[in-house]
GROMACS .gro file of C-alpha atoms in nm:
model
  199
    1UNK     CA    1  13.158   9.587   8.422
    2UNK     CA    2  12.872   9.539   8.180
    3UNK     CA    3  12.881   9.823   7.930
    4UNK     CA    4  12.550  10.021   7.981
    5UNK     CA    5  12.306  10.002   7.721
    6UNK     CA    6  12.208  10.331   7.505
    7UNK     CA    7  11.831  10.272   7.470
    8UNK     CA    8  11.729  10.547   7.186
    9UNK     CA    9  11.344  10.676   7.349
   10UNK     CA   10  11.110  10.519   7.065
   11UNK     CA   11  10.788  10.748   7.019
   12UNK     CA   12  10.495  10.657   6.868
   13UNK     CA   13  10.311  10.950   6.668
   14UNK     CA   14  10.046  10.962   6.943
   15UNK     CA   15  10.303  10.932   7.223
   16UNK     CA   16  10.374  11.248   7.442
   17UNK     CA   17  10.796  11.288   7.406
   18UNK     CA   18  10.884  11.271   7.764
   19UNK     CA   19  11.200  11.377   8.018
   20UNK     CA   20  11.411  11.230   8.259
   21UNK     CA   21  11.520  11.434   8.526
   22UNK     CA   22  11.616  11.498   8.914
   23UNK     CA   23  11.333  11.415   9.146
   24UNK     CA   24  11.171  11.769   9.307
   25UNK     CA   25  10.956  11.822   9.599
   26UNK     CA   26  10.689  11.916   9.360
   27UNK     CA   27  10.694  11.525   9.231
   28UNK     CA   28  10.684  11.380   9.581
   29UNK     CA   29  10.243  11.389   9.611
   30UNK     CA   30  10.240  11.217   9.250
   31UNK     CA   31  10.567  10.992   9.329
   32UNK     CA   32  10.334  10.848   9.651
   33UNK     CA   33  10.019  10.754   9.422
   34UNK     CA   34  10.238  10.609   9.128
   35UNK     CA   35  10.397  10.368   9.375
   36UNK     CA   36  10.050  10.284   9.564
   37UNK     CA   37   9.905  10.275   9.203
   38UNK     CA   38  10.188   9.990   9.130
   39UNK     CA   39  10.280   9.813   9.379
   40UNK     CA   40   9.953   9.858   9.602
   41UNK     CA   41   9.961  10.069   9.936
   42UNK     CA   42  10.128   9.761  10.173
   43UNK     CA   43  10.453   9.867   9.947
   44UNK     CA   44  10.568  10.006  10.323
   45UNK     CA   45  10.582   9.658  10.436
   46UNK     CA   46  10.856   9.505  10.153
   47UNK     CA   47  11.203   9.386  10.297
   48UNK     CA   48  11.367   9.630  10.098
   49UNK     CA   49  11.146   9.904  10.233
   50UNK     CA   50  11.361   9.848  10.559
   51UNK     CA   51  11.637  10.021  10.377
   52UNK     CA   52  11.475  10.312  10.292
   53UNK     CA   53  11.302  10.416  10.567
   54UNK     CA   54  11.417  10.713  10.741
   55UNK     CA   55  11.703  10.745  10.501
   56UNK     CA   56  11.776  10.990  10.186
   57UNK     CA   57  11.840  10.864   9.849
   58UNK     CA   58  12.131  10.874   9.692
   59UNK     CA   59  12.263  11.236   9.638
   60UNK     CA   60  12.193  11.239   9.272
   61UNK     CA   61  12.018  10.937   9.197
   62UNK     CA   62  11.659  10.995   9.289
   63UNK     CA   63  11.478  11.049   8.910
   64UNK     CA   64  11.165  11.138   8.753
   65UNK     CA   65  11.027  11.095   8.387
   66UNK     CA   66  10.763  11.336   8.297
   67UNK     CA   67  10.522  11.384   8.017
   68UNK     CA   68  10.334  11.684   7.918
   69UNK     CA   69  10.439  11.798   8.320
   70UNK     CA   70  10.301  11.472   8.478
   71UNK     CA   71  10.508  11.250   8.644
   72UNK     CA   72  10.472  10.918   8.477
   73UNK     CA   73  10.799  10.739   8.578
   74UNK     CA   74  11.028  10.739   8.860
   75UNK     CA   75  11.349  10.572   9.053
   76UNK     CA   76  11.557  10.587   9.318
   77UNK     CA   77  11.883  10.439   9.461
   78UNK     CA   78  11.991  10.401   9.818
   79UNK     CA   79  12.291  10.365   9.972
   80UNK     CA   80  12.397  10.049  10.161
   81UNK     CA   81  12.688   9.802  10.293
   82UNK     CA   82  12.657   9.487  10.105
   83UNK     CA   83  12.795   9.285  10.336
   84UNK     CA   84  13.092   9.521  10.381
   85UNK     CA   85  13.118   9.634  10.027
   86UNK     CA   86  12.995  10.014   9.961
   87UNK     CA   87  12.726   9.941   9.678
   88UNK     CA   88  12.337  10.106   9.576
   89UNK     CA   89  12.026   9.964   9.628
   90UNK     CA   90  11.807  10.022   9.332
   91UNK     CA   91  11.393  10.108   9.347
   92UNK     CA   92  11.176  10.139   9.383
   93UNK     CA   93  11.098  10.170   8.981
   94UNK     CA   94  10.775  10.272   8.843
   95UNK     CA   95  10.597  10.369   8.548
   96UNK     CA   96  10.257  10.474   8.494
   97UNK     CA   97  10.048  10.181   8.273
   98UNK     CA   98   9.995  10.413   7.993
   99UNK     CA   99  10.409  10.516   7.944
  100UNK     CA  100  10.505  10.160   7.961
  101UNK     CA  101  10.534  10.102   7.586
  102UNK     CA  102  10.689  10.433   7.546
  103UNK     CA  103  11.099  10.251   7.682
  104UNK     CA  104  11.023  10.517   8.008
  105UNK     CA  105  11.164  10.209   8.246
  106UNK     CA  106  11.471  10.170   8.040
  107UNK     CA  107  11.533  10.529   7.998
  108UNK     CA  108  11.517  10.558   8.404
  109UNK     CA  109  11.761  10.278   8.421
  110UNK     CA  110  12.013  10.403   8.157
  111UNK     CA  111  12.045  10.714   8.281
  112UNK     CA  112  12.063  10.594   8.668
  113UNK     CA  113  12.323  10.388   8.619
  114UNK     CA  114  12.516  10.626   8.422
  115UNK     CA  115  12.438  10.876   8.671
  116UNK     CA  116  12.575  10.614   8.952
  117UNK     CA  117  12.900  10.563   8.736
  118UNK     CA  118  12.973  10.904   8.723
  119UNK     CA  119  12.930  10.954   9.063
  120UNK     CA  120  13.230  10.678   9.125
  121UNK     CA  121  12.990  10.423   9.266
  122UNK     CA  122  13.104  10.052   9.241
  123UNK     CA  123  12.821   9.856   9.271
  124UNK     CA  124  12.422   9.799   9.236
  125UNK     CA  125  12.204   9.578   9.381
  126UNK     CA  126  11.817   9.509   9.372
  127UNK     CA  127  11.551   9.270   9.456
  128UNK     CA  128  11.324   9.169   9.123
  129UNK     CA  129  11.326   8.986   8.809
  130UNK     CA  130  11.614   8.810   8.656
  131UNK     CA  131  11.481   8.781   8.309
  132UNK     CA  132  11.410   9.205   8.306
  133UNK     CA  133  11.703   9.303   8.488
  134UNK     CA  134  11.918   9.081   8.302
  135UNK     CA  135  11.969   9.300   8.017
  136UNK     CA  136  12.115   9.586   8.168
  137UNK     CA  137  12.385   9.348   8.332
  138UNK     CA  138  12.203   9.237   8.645
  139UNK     CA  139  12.252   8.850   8.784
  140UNK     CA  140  12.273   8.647   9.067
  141UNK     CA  141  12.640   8.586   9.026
  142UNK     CA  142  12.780   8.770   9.332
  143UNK     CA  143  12.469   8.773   9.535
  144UNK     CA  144  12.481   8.421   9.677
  145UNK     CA  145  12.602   8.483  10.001
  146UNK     CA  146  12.426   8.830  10.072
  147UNK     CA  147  12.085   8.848  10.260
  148UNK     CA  148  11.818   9.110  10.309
  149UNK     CA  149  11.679   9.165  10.656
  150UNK     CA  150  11.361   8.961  10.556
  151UNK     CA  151  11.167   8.717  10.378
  152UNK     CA  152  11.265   8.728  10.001
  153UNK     CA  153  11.339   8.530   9.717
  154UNK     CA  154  11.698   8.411   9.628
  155UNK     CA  155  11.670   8.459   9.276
  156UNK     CA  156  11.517   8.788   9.295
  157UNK     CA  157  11.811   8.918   9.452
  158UNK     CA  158  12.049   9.084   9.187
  159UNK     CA  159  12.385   9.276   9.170
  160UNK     CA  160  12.541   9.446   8.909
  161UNK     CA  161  12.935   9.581   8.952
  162UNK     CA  162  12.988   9.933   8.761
  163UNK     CA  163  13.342   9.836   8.867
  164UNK     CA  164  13.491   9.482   8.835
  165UNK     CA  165  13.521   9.339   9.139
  166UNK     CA  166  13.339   9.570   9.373
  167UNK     CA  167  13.101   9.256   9.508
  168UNK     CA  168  13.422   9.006   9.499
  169UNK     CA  169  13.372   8.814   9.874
  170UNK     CA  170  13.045   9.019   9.927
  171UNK     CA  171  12.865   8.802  10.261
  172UNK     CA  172  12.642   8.890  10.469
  173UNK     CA  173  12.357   9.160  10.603
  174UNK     CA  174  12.259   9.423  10.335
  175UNK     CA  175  12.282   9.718  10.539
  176UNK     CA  176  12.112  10.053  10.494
  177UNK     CA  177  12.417  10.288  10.489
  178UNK     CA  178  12.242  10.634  10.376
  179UNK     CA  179  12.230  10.985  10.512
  180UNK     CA  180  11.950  10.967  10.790
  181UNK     CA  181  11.616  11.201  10.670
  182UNK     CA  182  11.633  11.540  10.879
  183UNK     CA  183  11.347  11.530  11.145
  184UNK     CA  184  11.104  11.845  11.081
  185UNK     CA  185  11.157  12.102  11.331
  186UNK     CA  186  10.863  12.155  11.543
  187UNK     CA  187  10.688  12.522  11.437
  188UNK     CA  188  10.684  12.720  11.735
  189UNK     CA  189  10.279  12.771  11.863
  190UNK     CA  190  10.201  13.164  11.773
  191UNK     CA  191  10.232  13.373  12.088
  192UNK     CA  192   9.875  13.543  12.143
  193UNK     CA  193   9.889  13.874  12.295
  194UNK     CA  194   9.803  13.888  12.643
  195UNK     CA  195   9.515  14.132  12.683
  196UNK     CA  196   9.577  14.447  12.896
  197UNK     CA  197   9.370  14.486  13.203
  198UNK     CA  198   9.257  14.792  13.349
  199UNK     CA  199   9.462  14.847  13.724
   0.00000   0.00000   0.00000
């Protein structure tokens, strides 16, 4: 495994400090225009979108960065089958223009895949580029014979083991593998009282 980097969160004097915690329900309105706001509102139509939909994230690893209580950052991992192998999809990840000086990206990554090592998990993999992902331990070395269900680019497609040898023989499908979203119970119509007539 690739020892994880310890990014120290740089602030300039006129920089609002910000925090990195778990995702609420509260952040989910904000989450929704950050993404649209980066990666434009046919995001829904990416290959790895396939993964997501209708599933969960990771228990654990969905995250938010906020400053001065506005969401300006946030990331999520997924489970899947990587051919077989148990492993995490990782994204989408987004920052808000202003915070991207401010390390917010690499703070969300640090402390998701220390999060995803202390939760025992072997294995990461994501779809984007080599030359950023590259320095927390991301490559194409074990990703050669996996495939998304898709168009995408070869050497977009990245995996990082957070235990040696978790992607050894990896082939195939990427698979979602999550816990399914629970459906939203119907609310049951209000009864209206049935007015009394006279005999």
């Amino acid at each position: 495994m690739t020892a994880l980097r310890k990014t120290p969160i740089a602030l300039t004097p006129d920089a609002a400090p910000y925090a990195i915690r778990a995702e609420r329900t509260s952040d989910v309105v904000a989450r929704e225009a950050l993404l649209d706001a980066c990666f434009g509102e046919n995001r829904h139509m990416r290959t790895c979108q396939r993964l997501r939909d209708g599933r969960t994230p990771a228990e654990g690893l969905a995250l938010s960065a906020v400053a001065r209580g506005k969401l300006v950052g946030t990331l999520r991992l997924w489970h899947v089958s990587a051919g077989g192998k148990p492993a995490l999809m990782l994204g989408p990840l987004a920052v808000e223009v202003t915070s991207r000086k401010l390390g917010v990206g690499a703070a969300l990554m640090d402390h998701a895949l220390a999060a995803a090592v202390a939760r025992g998990h072997r294995a990461v993999i994501l779809l984007g580029d080599a030359p950023y992902y590259a320095r927390y331990g991301f490559s194409v070395a074990k990703t050669g014979e996996l495939s998304l269900p898709g168009p995408f680019e070869r050497d977009r497609l990245l995996g990082l083991e957070l235990r040696e040898g978790a992607l050894d023989g990896a082939w195939g499908m990427i698979a979602a593998d999550g816990a399914l979203l629970k459906a939203r119970a119907a609310r049951p119509a209000k009864l209206r009282p049935v007015p009394r007539h006279a005999a």
